[in-house]
CSV table of C-alpha atoms and ligand atoms in Angstrom, one decimal:
chain,number,residue,atom,x,y,z
A,2,MET,CA,0.0,0.0,0.0
A,3,GLU,CA,1.2,3.5,-0.7
A,4,LYS,CA,1.4,6.2,1.9
A,5,LYS,CA,-1.3,8.2,0.1
A,6,GLU,CA,-3.6,5.2,0.3
A,7,LEU,CA,-2.9,4.7,4.0
A,8,LEU,CA,-3.7,8.3,4.7
A,9,ARG,CA,-6.9,8.0,2.9
A,10,GLY,CA,-7.7,5.0,5.1
A,11,LEU,CA,-7.6,7.0,8.3
A,12,PRO,CA,-11.1,7.0,9.8
A,13,LYS,CA,-13.1,10.2,10.5
A,14,ILE,CA,-13.6,11.2,14.2
A,15,ASP,CA,-17.4,11.1,13.8
A,16,GLU,CA,-17.2,7.5,12.5
A,17,VAL,CA,-15.2,6.4,15.4
A,18,MET,CA,-17.4,8.2,17.9
A,19,ARG,CA,-20.4,6.1,16.6
A,20,GLN,CA,-18.8,2.9,17.9
A,21,GLU,CA,-20.9,1.4,20.6
A,22,SER,CA,-18.1,1.3,23.2
A,23,LEU,CA,-17.4,5.0,22.7
A,24,VAL,CA,-21.1,6.0,22.8
A,25,VAL,CA,-21.3,4.3,26.2
A,26,LEU,CA,-18.1,5.8,27.4
A,27,SER,CA,-19.2,9.3,26.3
A,28,GLU,CA,-22.3,9.0,28.4
A,29,GLU,CA,-20.2,8.3,31.5
A,30,LYS,CA,-17.3,10.7,30.9
A,31,GLY,CA,-18.9,13.4,28.7
A,32,ASP,CA,-18.0,13.5,25.0
A,33,LEU,CA,-15.3,16.2,25.3
A,34,LEU,CA,-12.6,14.0,26.6
A,35,VAL,CA,-13.5,11.0,24.5
A,36,THR,CA,-13.5,13.0,21.3
A,37,GLU,CA,-10.2,14.5,22.3
A,38,ALA,CA,-8.7,11.0,22.8
A,39,VAL,CA,-10.0,9.8,19.4
A,40,ARG,CA,-8.6,13.0,17.7
A,41,ALA,CA,-5.2,12.3,19.4
A,42,VAL,CA,-5.1,8.7,18.3
A,43,ILE,CA,-5.9,9.6,14.7
A,44,ALA,CA,-3.3,12.4,14.7
A,45,ASP,CA,-0.7,10.0,16.0
A,46,LEU,CA,-1.5,7.5,13.3
A,47,ARG,CA,-1.4,10.2,10.6
A,48,GLN,CA,2.0,11.3,11.8
A,49,SER,CA,3.4,7.8,11.9
A,50,ILE,CA,2.3,7.3,8.3
A,51,LEU,CA,3.8,10.6,7.2
A,52,ASP,CA,7.1,9.6,8.9
A,53,LEU,CA,7.3,6.3,6.9
A,54,LYS,CA,9.8,6.0,4.1
A,55,GLU,CA,8.0,5.2,0.8
A,56,LYS,CA,9.3,1.6,0.8
A,57,GLU,CA,8.3,1.0,4.4
A,58,ALA,CA,4.6,1.8,3.6
A,59,ASP,CA,4.0,-1.8,2.5
A,60,ARG,CA,4.9,-3.1,6.0
A,61,PHE,CA,2.5,-0.7,7.8
A,62,ASP,CA,-0.1,-2.6,9.7
A,63,ALA,CA,-3.3,-1.3,8.1
A,64,SER,CA,-5.5,-3.0,10.7
A,65,ALA,CA,-4.6,-0.2,13.1
A,66,LEU,CA,-6.7,2.1,10.9
A,67,GLU,CA,-9.9,0.1,11.4
A,68,ILE,CA,-12.6,2.0,13.2
A,69,SER,CA,-12.8,-0.5,16.0
A,70,ALA,CA,-9.0,-0.5,16.5
A,71,VAL,CA,-9.0,3.3,16.7
A,72,ALA,CA,-11.8,3.2,19.3
A,73,GLU,CA,-9.9,0.8,21.4
A,74,ALA,CA,-6.7,2.8,21.3
A,75,ALA,CA,-8.8,5.9,22.3
A,76,ILE,CA,-10.2,4.0,25.3
A,77,ALA,CA,-6.7,2.9,26.4
A,78,ARG,CA,-5.4,6.5,26.0
A,79,LEU,CA,-8.2,7.9,28.1
A,80,ALA,CA,-7.5,5.3,30.8
A,81,GLU,CA,-3.9,6.3,30.8
A,82,ASP,CA,-4.7,10.0,31.1
A,83,GLU,CA,-6.9,9.3,34.0
A,84,GLU,CA,-4.4,7.4,36.1
A,85,LEU,CA,-4.1,9.2,39.4
A,86,LYS,CA,-0.7,10.3,40.7
A,87,LEU,CA,-1.6,9.3,44.2
A,88,PHE,CA,-2.5,5.6,44.5
A,89,PRO,CA,-2.4,2.8,47.1
A,90,LEU,CA,0.4,0.4,47.3
A,91,ILE,CA,1.5,-2.4,49.6
A,92,ASN,CA,4.2,-1.8,52.2
A,93,ALA,CA,6.2,-5.1,52.6
A,94,THR,CA,9.2,-3.4,54.2
A,95,GLY,CA,8.2,-4.1,57.8
A,96,THR,CA,8.7,-0.4,58.7
A,97,ILE,CA,5.4,0.7,60.2
A,98,LEU,CA,5.5,4.5,59.9
A,99,HIS,CA,7.2,4.7,56.5
A,100,THR,CA,7.4,8.4,55.8
A,101,ASN,CA,7.7,7.9,52.0
A,102,LEU,CA,4.7,5.6,52.1
A,103,GLY,CA,2.3,8.0,53.8
A,104,ARG,CA,3.1,7.3,57.5
A,105,ALA,CA,0.1,6.0,59.5
A,106,PRO,CA,-2.7,4.1,57.6
A,107,LEU,CA,-6.1,5.1,59.0
A,108,CYS,CA,-8.5,2.9,60.8
A,109,ASP,CA,-11.7,1.9,59.0
A,110,ASP,CA,-13.9,4.1,61.2
A,111,ALA,CA,-11.7,7.2,60.4
A,112,VAL,CA,-12.1,6.6,56.7
A,113,THR,CA,-15.8,6.0,56.9
A,114,ASN,CA,-16.1,9.2,58.9
A,115,VAL,CA,-14.2,11.3,56.4
A,116,SER,CA,-16.5,10.3,53.7
A,117,ARG,CA,-19.6,10.7,55.9
A,118,VAL,CA,-18.7,14.3,56.8
A,119,SER,CA,-17.1,15.6,53.6
A,120,ILE,CA,-19.6,14.4,51.0
A,121,GLY,CA,-22.0,17.1,52.1
A,122,TYR,CA,-22.2,19.9,54.6
A,123,SER,CA,-21.2,19.6,58.2
A,124,ASP,CA,-21.2,21.5,61.5
A,125,LEU,CA,-17.5,22.3,61.1
A,126,GLU,CA,-18.0,25.8,62.4
A,127,TYR,CA,-21.7,25.8,63.4
A,128,ASN,CA,-23.2,25.2,66.8
A,129,VAL,CA,-26.4,23.4,65.9
A,130,PRO,CA,-28.2,23.5,69.3
A,131,LYS,CA,-27.6,27.2,69.6
A,132,GLY,CA,-28.2,27.9,65.9
A,133,LYS,CA,-25.1,30.1,65.6
A,134,ARG,CA,-21.5,30.2,64.6
A,135,GLY,CA,-19.3,27.7,66.4
A,136,SER,CA,-15.5,27.0,66.4
A,137,ARG,CA,-13.7,24.2,64.7
A,138,HIS,CA,-11.4,24.0,67.7
A,139,ASP,CA,-14.3,22.6,69.8
A,140,ILE,CA,-14.7,19.5,67.7
A,141,VAL,CA,-12.0,17.3,69.4
A,142,GLY,CA,-11.2,19.6,72.4
A,143,ASP,CA,-13.4,17.7,74.9
A,144,LEU,CA,-12.4,14.3,73.7
A,145,ILE,CA,-8.7,15.1,73.9
A,146,ALA,CA,-9.2,16.5,77.3
A,147,GLU,CA,-11.0,13.3,78.4
A,148,LEU,CA,-8.3,11.1,77.0
A,149,THR,CA,-5.2,13.0,78.1
A,150,GLY,CA,-6.2,15.0,81.1
A,151,ALA,CA,-5.3,18.3,79.3
A,152,GLU,CA,-7.3,21.4,80.0
A,153,ASP,CA,-7.6,22.3,76.3
A,154,ALA,CA,-6.4,21.3,72.9
A,155,MET,CA,-5.8,22.7,69.4
A,156,VAL,CA,-5.2,21.0,66.1
A,157,VAL,CA,-3.0,22.3,63.4
A,158,ASN,CA,-1.6,21.0,60.1
A,159,ASN,CA,1.3,18.9,61.5
A,160,ASN,CA,3.7,18.9,64.4
A,161,ALA,CA,6.1,21.2,62.6
A,162,ALA,CA,3.3,23.8,62.4
A,163,ALA,CA,2.5,23.1,66.1
A,164,THR,CA,6.1,23.9,67.1
A,165,MET,CA,6.0,27.1,65.1
A,166,ILE,CA,2.8,28.4,66.6
A,167,VAL,CA,3.7,27.4,70.1
A,168,LEU,CA,7.1,29.2,69.8
A,169,ALA,CA,5.6,32.2,68.1
A,170,THR,CA,2.9,32.6,70.8
A,171,LEU,CA,5.1,31.9,73.9
A,172,GLY,CA,8.5,33.0,72.7
A,173,ALA,CA,8.4,35.8,70.1
A,174,GLY,CA,10.9,38.4,71.2
A,175,LYS,CA,11.9,36.3,74.2
A,176,GLU,CA,14.4,33.6,74.9
A,177,ILE,CA,13.5,29.9,74.9
A,178,ILE,CA,15.8,27.6,76.8
A,179,VAL,CA,16.7,24.2,75.1
A,180,SER,CA,19.3,21.6,75.9
A,181,ARG,CA,22.2,21.2,73.5
A,182,GLY,CA,21.4,17.5,73.5
A,183,GLU,CA,17.9,18.1,72.1
A,184,LEU,CA,18.5,20.5,69.1
A,185,VAL,CA,16.9,18.0,66.8
A,186,GLU,CA,16.7,17.8,63.1
A,187,ILE,CA,13.5,15.9,62.3
A,188,GLY,CA,14.0,15.7,58.5
A,189,GLY,CA,14.2,18.1,55.6
A,190,ALA,CA,14.5,21.7,56.7
A,191,PHE,CA,12.9,21.1,60.1
A,192,ARG,CA,15.6,21.9,62.7
A,193,ILE,CA,14.7,23.2,66.1
A,194,PRO,CA,17.2,26.2,65.9
A,195,ASP,CA,15.8,27.2,62.4
A,196,ILE,CA,12.2,26.9,63.5
A,197,MET,CA,13.0,29.0,66.6
A,198,MET,CA,14.4,31.7,64.4
A,199,GLN,CA,11.4,31.7,62.1
A,200,SER,CA,9.1,32.0,65.0
A,201,GLY,CA,10.8,35.2,66.3
A,202,ALA,CA,12.0,33.5,69.5
A,203,TYR,CA,15.6,33.5,70.6
A,204,LEU,CA,17.2,30.1,71.3
A,205,THR,CA,19.2,29.9,74.5
A,206,GLU,CA,21.2,26.6,74.4
A,207,VAL,CA,22.2,25.1,77.7
A,208,GLY,CA,24.3,22.1,78.8
A,209,THR,CA,26.4,20.0,76.4
A,210,SER,CA,25.7,17.4,73.8
A,211,ASN,CA,25.7,14.5,76.3
A,212,LYS,CA,24.9,16.1,79.6
A,213,THR,CA,22.3,18.8,80.6
A,214,LYS,CA,21.3,19.3,84.2
A,215,ALA,CA,18.1,20.8,85.5
A,216,SER,CA,20.2,23.6,87.1
A,217,ASP,CA,21.6,24.5,83.6
A,218,TYR,CA,18.1,25.6,82.6
A,219,GLU,CA,17.5,27.5,85.9
A,220,ASN,CA,20.9,29.3,85.6
A,221,ALA,CA,20.0,30.5,82.1
A,222,ILE,CA,16.7,32.2,83.0
A,223,MET,CA,16.8,35.9,82.2
A,224,THR,CA,14.3,38.2,84.0
A,225,GLU,CA,13.6,41.9,83.2
A,226,GLU,CA,15.7,42.8,86.2
A,227,ASP,CA,18.7,40.8,85.0
A,228,ILE,CA,18.6,42.7,81.8
A,229,GLU,CA,18.3,46.1,83.5
A,230,GLU,CA,21.1,45.3,85.9
A,231,GLY,CA,23.2,44.0,83.1
A,232,ASP,CA,25.1,41.4,85.2
A,233,TRP,CA,25.3,39.1,82.2
A,234,TYR,CA,27.2,41.7,80.1
A,235,ASP,CA,30.6,41.0,81.6
A,236,LYS,CA,30.1,37.2,81.6
A,237,ASP,CA,29.4,37.1,77.8
A,238,PRO,CA,32.6,38.0,75.9
A,239,ARG,CA,30.6,38.9,72.9
A,240,HIS,CA,28.3,41.2,74.9
A,241,GLY,CA,25.4,39.9,72.8
A,242,GLU,CA,21.9,41.3,73.3
A,243,ARG,CA,19.7,39.3,75.8
A,244,PHE,CA,16.0,39.1,76.2
A,245,GLU,CA,13.6,38.0,78.9
A,246,THR,CA,13.0,34.2,79.1
A,247,GLY,CA,9.7,33.1,77.6
A,248,ALA,CA,9.7,29.4,78.3
A,249,LEU,CA,11.7,26.2,79.0
A,250,MET,CA,11.5,23.6,76.3
A,251,LYS,CA,12.1,20.0,76.1
A,252,VAL,CA,12.3,18.2,72.8
A,253,HIS,CA,11.9,14.4,72.6
A,254,LYS,CA,14.9,12.7,71.0
A,255,SER,CA,12.6,11.1,68.5
A,256,ASN,CA,15.0,9.8,65.8
A,257,TYR,CA,18.3,9.4,67.7
A,258,ASP,CA,19.7,8.3,71.1
A,259,ILE,CA,22.6,9.5,73.1
A,260,VAL,CA,24.3,6.7,75.1
A,261,GLY,CA,27.2,6.5,77.4
A,262,PHE,CA,28.1,9.3,79.8
A,263,THR,CA,24.8,11.1,79.7
A,264,GLU,CA,22.3,13.1,81.7
A,265,GLU,CA,19.2,15.1,80.9
A,266,ALA,CA,16.6,17.0,83.0
A,267,SER,CA,13.3,15.2,83.6
A,268,LEU,CA,9.9,16.7,82.8
A,269,GLU,CA,9.2,16.8,86.5
A,270,GLU,CA,12.4,18.8,87.2
A,271,LEU,CA,11.6,21.3,84.4
A,272,VAL,CA,8.0,21.7,85.7
A,273,GLU,CA,9.3,22.5,89.1
A,274,ILE,CA,11.7,25.2,87.8
A,275,GLY,CA,8.9,26.6,85.6
A,276,LYS,CA,6.6,26.9,88.6
A,277,LYS,CA,9.3,28.6,90.7
A,278,HIS,CA,10.0,31.2,88.0
A,279,ASP,CA,6.5,31.5,86.7
A,280,LEU,CA,7.5,30.3,83.2
A,281,PRO,CA,5.7,27.8,81.0
A,282,VAL,CA,7.3,24.5,80.2
A,283,ILE,CA,6.9,23.2,76.6
A,284,PHE,CA,7.4,19.6,75.6
A,285,ASP,CA,7.7,18.7,71.9
A,286,MET,CA,7.1,14.9,72.3
A,287,GLY,CA,6.7,14.2,68.6
A,288,ASN,CA,5.3,10.7,68.3
A,289,GLY,CA,1.9,11.1,70.0
A,290,LEU,CA,1.9,7.7,71.7
A,291,MET,CA,-1.3,7.6,73.8
A,292,LEU,CA,-0.8,4.3,75.6
A,293,ASP,CA,1.9,2.6,77.6
A,294,MET,CA,3.3,0.1,75.1
A,295,SER,CA,6.4,-1.0,77.0
A,296,GLU,CA,5.2,-4.6,77.0
A,297,TYR,CA,5.8,-4.5,73.2
A,298,GLY,CA,9.3,-3.2,73.6
A,299,LEU,CA,8.3,0.4,73.1
A,300,ARG,CA,9.8,2.4,76.0
A,301,GLU,CA,8.7,5.9,74.9
A,302,PRO,CA,6.9,8.6,76.8
A,303,ASN,CA,3.2,8.7,76.3
A,304,VAL,CA,0.9,11.7,76.2
A,305,PRO,CA,-1.2,11.2,79.3
A,306,ALA,CA,1.8,10.3,81.5
A,307,SER,CA,3.8,13.2,80.2
A,308,LEU,CA,1.0,15.6,80.8
A,309,ALA,CA,0.5,14.3,84.3
A,310,THR,CA,3.9,15.7,85.3
A,311,GLY,CA,2.4,19.2,85.0
A,312,ILE,CA,3.8,20.2,81.6
A,313,ASP,CA,2.1,23.4,80.5
A,314,VAL,CA,2.1,22.9,76.7
A,315,MET,CA,2.8,19.7,74.9
A,316,LEU,CA,2.7,19.0,71.1
A,317,PHE,CA,2.8,15.9,69.0
A,318,SER,CA,1.9,14.5,65.5
A,319,GLY,CA,-1.4,12.9,64.6
A,320,ASP,CA,0.0,10.4,62.1
A,321,LYS,CA,2.9,8.9,64.0
A,322,LEU,CA,2.2,6.5,66.9
A,323,LEU,CA,-1.3,8.0,67.5
A,324,GLY,CA,-2.2,6.3,64.2
A,325,GLY,CA,-4.5,9.0,62.8
A,326,PRO,CA,-4.4,11.6,60.0
A,327,GLN,CA,-1.5,14.1,59.5
A,328,ALA,CA,-2.0,16.7,62.2
A,329,GLY,CA,-0.2,18.6,64.9
A,330,ILE,CA,-1.9,18.4,68.3
A,331,ILE,CA,-1.2,21.0,71.0
A,332,VAL,CA,-2.5,20.2,74.5
A,333,GLY,CA,-2.1,21.9,77.8
A,334,LYS,CA,-3.2,24.8,80.1
A,335,LYS,CA,-6.2,26.7,78.9
A,336,LYS,CA,-4.6,30.2,79.0
A,337,TYR,CA,-1.8,29.2,76.6
A,338,ILE,CA,-3.9,27.2,74.2
A,339,LYS,CA,-6.4,30.2,74.1
A,340,ALA,CA,-3.5,32.5,73.1
A,341,MET,CA,-2.5,30.2,70.3
A,342,LYS,CA,-6.0,30.0,69.0
A,343,LYS,CA,-6.0,33.8,68.7
A,344,HIS,CA,-2.6,34.0,67.1
A,345,PRO,CA,-2.7,35.2,63.4
A,346,LEU,CA,-0.8,32.0,62.4
A,347,ALA,CA,-3.7,29.8,63.6
A,348,ARG,CA,-5.7,30.6,60.5
A,349,ALA,CA,-2.8,29.7,58.2
A,350,MET,CA,-2.3,26.4,60.0
A,351,ARG,CA,-5.8,25.3,60.6
A,352,VAL,CA,-7.0,21.8,59.4
A,353,ASP,CA,-10.0,21.0,57.3
A,354,LYS,CA,-13.1,18.8,58.0
A,355,MET,CA,-11.5,15.7,56.6
A,356,THR,CA,-8.7,15.8,59.1
A,357,PHE,CA,-11.1,16.5,62.0
A,358,ALA,CA,-13.3,13.6,60.9
A,359,ALA,CA,-10.4,11.2,60.7
A,360,LEU,CA,-8.9,12.4,64.0
A,361,GLU,CA,-12.2,12.3,65.9
A,362,ALA,CA,-12.9,8.7,64.9
A,363,THR,CA,-9.4,7.6,65.6
A,364,LEU,CA,-9.4,9.3,69.1
A,365,MET,CA,-12.7,7.6,69.9
A,366,LYS,CA,-11.0,4.3,69.8
A,367,TYR,CA,-8.8,5.3,72.7
A,368,ARG,CA,-11.7,5.4,75.1
A,369,ASP,CA,-11.0,1.7,75.4
A,370,PRO,CA,-7.3,0.8,74.9
A,371,LYS,CA,-8.3,-2.7,73.8
A,372,LEU,CA,-10.2,-1.2,70.9
A,373,ALA,CA,-7.3,1.1,70.1
A,374,LEU,CA,-4.9,-1.9,69.9
A,375,ARG,CA,-7.3,-3.9,67.9
A,376,ASP,CA,-8.6,-1.3,65.4
A,377,ILE,CA,-5.9,1.3,64.9
A,378,PRO,CA,-3.5,-0.2,62.3
A,379,VAL,CA,-0.3,1.3,63.7
A,380,LEU,CA,-1.0,-0.1,67.2
A,381,ARG,CA,-2.2,-3.4,65.8
A,382,MET,CA,1.0,-3.8,63.7
A,383,ILE,CA,3.2,-3.1,66.8
A,384,SER,CA,1.3,-5.5,69.1
A,385,THR,CA,0.9,-8.5,66.7
A,386,SER,CA,2.7,-11.4,68.3
A,387,PRO,CA,5.7,-13.1,66.5
A,388,ASP,CA,3.7,-16.3,66.3
A,389,ASP,CA,0.9,-14.6,64.5
A,390,LEU,CA,3.3,-13.0,62.1
A,391,ARG,CA,5.0,-16.3,61.4
A,392,GLN,CA,1.6,-17.8,60.5
A,393,LYS,CA,0.9,-14.9,58.3
A,394,ALA,CA,4.2,-15.4,56.5
A,395,GLU,CA,3.2,-19.0,55.9
A,396,GLU,CA,-0.1,-18.0,54.5
A,397,LEU,CA,1.6,-15.5,52.2
A,398,ALA,CA,4.1,-18.2,51.0
A,399,THR,CA,1.2,-20.5,50.3
A,400,ALA,CA,-0.6,-17.8,48.2
A,401,ILE,CA,2.6,-17.1,46.3
A,402,THR,CA,3.3,-20.8,45.5
A,403,ARG,CA,-0.3,-21.1,44.2
A,404,VAL,CA,0.4,-18.5,41.4
A,405,ALA,CA,4.1,-18.9,41.0
A,406,PRO,CA,5.1,-22.5,41.9
A,407,ASP,CA,8.7,-22.1,40.5
A,408,LEU,CA,9.8,-19.4,43.0
A,409,LYS,CA,12.0,-20.5,45.9
A,410,LEU,CA,10.5,-19.3,49.1
A,411,GLU,CA,11.7,-19.4,52.7
A,412,ILE,CA,10.1,-18.2,55.9
A,413,VAL,CA,12.7,-16.2,57.8
A,414,PRO,CA,12.9,-14.1,61.0
A,415,VAL,CA,13.4,-10.4,60.5
A,416,GLU,CA,13.7,-7.2,62.7
A,417,ASP,CA,10.9,-4.7,61.9
A,418,GLN,CA,11.0,-1.0,62.8
A,419,ILE,CA,8.7,1.7,63.9
A,420,GLY,CA,10.0,4.2,61.4
A,421,GLY,CA,8.8,7.7,60.8
A,422,GLY,CA,11.6,9.1,62.9
A,423,SER,CA,10.2,7.4,66.0
A,424,ALA,CA,11.9,5.0,68.4
A,425,PRO,CA,15.0,4.4,66.3
A,426,MET,CA,16.5,1.8,68.6
A,427,VAL,CA,13.4,-0.4,68.8
A,428,ARG,CA,13.6,-3.7,66.8
A,429,LEU,CA,10.4,-5.6,66.6
A,430,PRO,CA,10.9,-9.4,66.1
A,431,GLY,CA,8.9,-10.3,63.0
A,432,TRP,CA,8.7,-12.7,60.1
A,433,ALA,CA,9.1,-12.4,56.3
A,434,VAL,CA,8.9,-14.5,53.2
A,435,SER,CA,12.3,-14.5,51.4
A,436,VAL,CA,11.9,-14.9,47.6
A,437,LYS,CA,14.4,-16.2,45.1
A,438,ASP,CA,13.4,-16.1,41.4
A,439,GLY,CA,15.8,-18.6,39.7
A,440,MET,CA,19.0,-16.8,38.9
A,441,LYS,CA,17.5,-13.4,39.0
A,442,SER,CA,18.9,-10.8,41.3
A,443,ALA,CA,16.9,-9.6,44.3
A,444,ASP,CA,17.0,-6.1,42.7
A,445,ARG,CA,15.4,-7.4,39.5
A,446,THR,CA,12.6,-9.1,41.4
A,447,GLU,CA,12.1,-5.9,43.5
A,448,ARG,CA,11.7,-3.8,40.3
A,449,LYS,CA,9.1,-6.3,39.0
A,450,LEU,CA,7.1,-6.1,42.2
A,451,ARG,CA,7.0,-2.3,41.9
A,452,LYS,CA,5.6,-2.6,38.4
A,453,ALA,CA,2.6,-4.6,39.5
A,454,ASP,CA,-1.0,-3.2,39.2
A,455,VAL,CA,-0.8,-2.6,42.9
A,456,PRO,CA,2.9,-2.0,43.5
A,457,VAL,CA,4.5,-4.0,46.3
A,458,ILE,CA,7.4,-2.3,48.0
A,459,ALA,CA,9.8,-5.0,49.4
A,460,ARG,CA,12.9,-5.0,51.5
A,461,ILE,CA,16.3,-6.2,50.2
A,462,ASN,CA,18.8,-7.6,52.6
A,463,GLU,CA,22.1,-9.2,51.5
A,464,ASP,CA,20.7,-9.8,48.0
A,465,ARG,CA,17.6,-11.4,49.4
A,466,LEU,CA,14.2,-10.1,48.6
A,467,LEU,CA,12.1,-10.0,51.8
A,468,LEU,CA,8.4,-9.5,52.1
A,469,CYS,CA,7.9,-8.5,55.7
A,470,VAL,CA,4.4,-9.4,56.8
A,471,ARG,CA,4.0,-7.1,59.7
A,472,THR,CA,3.0,-4.2,57.5
A,473,ILE,CA,1.0,-6.2,55.0
A,474,ALA,CA,-2.7,-6.3,55.9
A,475,ASP,CA,-4.5,-9.7,56.0
A,476,ASN,CA,-6.6,-8.7,53.0
A,477,GLU,CA,-3.6,-7.8,50.9
A,478,LEU,CA,-1.9,-11.2,51.0
A,479,ASP,CA,-3.4,-12.4,47.7
A,480,THR,CA,-2.6,-9.1,46.0
A,481,VAL,CA,1.0,-9.5,47.0
A,482,ALA,CA,1.0,-13.0,45.5
A,483,ARG,CA,-0.6,-11.8,42.3
A,484,ALA,CA,2.2,-9.2,41.8
A,485,PHE,CA,4.5,-12.2,40.9
A,486,ILE,CA,2.3,-13.2,37.9
B,528,LIG,C1,8.1,14.2,64.0
B,528,LIG,C2,8.4,15.3,64.9
B,528,LIG,C3,8.2,16.6,64.6
B,528,LIG,C4,7.6,17.0,63.2
B,528,LIG,O1,6.3,16.5,63.2
B,528,LIG,P1,5.5,16.4,61.7
B,528,LIG,O2,4.2,15.9,62.1
B,528,LIG,O3,6.3,15.5,60.9
B,528,LIG,O4,5.5,17.8,61.2
B,528,LIG,C5,8.5,17.6,65.4
B,528,LIG,N1,9.1,17.3,66.6
B,528,LIG,C6,9.4,16.1,67.0
B,528,LIG,C7,10.1,15.8,68.3
B,528,LIG,C8,9.1,15.0,66.2
B,528,LIG,O5,9.3,13.8,66.6
């Protein structure tokens, strides 16, 4: 066939649009996008014909020009265009709060509640019994107070935002005292000294990298009198400007540990100093653990116990060990929380109805710790027993063998992690299925799993591909197996 003939064989858009499959699709998606897909397919075909050398024209597969073939190509093109950039995948790494994989998965009730509340209107800022304007801050305030013993609470976009608004409210133009052992970088650009500067507060570092005593905080407190008298001036060789102290701050060593010859001030000691000098004490605790989970190897502070020491303001994430949506939760004394709610940054950091819906449903579970451990995925994954994990690994191996009998599988013990910059020293004893695909390298198999319809993210250890079952939900086992087809 000659090129000219091929070009004449290109179907018209209208002809293709009359195909039954496209008529149906147009009804569902509207004809604008469908027509556009057909036009694009025909344009591509025309271009590829024009690009042919005259003697190649014979070899061109003319069946691609048939109306039904063009319709099919248009449907495929449309499906490709509609692929969403944010999609679910399976975490087989055994790292529970995987930051790159979206941190905490939500519990079922949280997801249901998001859809219940956001599909229509809600009382986000409306007091229904009174028939007048309400405040979104009231939504979870009482529940958080009930669960933690806090006087009041406020929810912002994440814990980084919480740190910012706490420092801006209590520390702008004042000094905030922090231990040199706790000047944390959480990740990316989030470093305590930098956030401090952004908030308008002045960082006063005390102690050393390994040892900070309670007296170090107390000795660093500046009062208006100290500044007027200027005693500090001769002690500081640089004669830097000093400001009144606004607060004492403790930051949880979330993602690192200092071991050996060490000392740090306890919350109790800081609370005592704060009381004596009439200064608020802030605790950035980070992970938001609500229950004592030391029986599962997790020796971390928890929210109610930390608050019980008398801390004035405490902040933590919603999507770390609390197991809810991304949020920063600030709890503490009413007068401080009230000031934060009024701060101009509050509006810039406020969360929407979907976050409140997910958070409220998640927090409800904590009314009964047994329910929280059973229903909140993060807590369930931490508390699953090694025996149950081993059994799950065996189930996964059986499912894989069913679809891919030639793979060499082994059930092996592994050490899982909390992740998400939390409890870095904790190793949770777990189980995995180790997979060997003939002579193929583990890297190659890993790439293949990432290309599956539902991508599976596996762990590689010493050229072994590991599917760690702790982070794989029961109803995902078959999907993981199908990724090998
Ligand atoms: C994780 C963490 C943060 C930051 O929290 P995001 O919710 O990620 O913004 C701040 N401080 C501490 C101590 C943390 O552990």
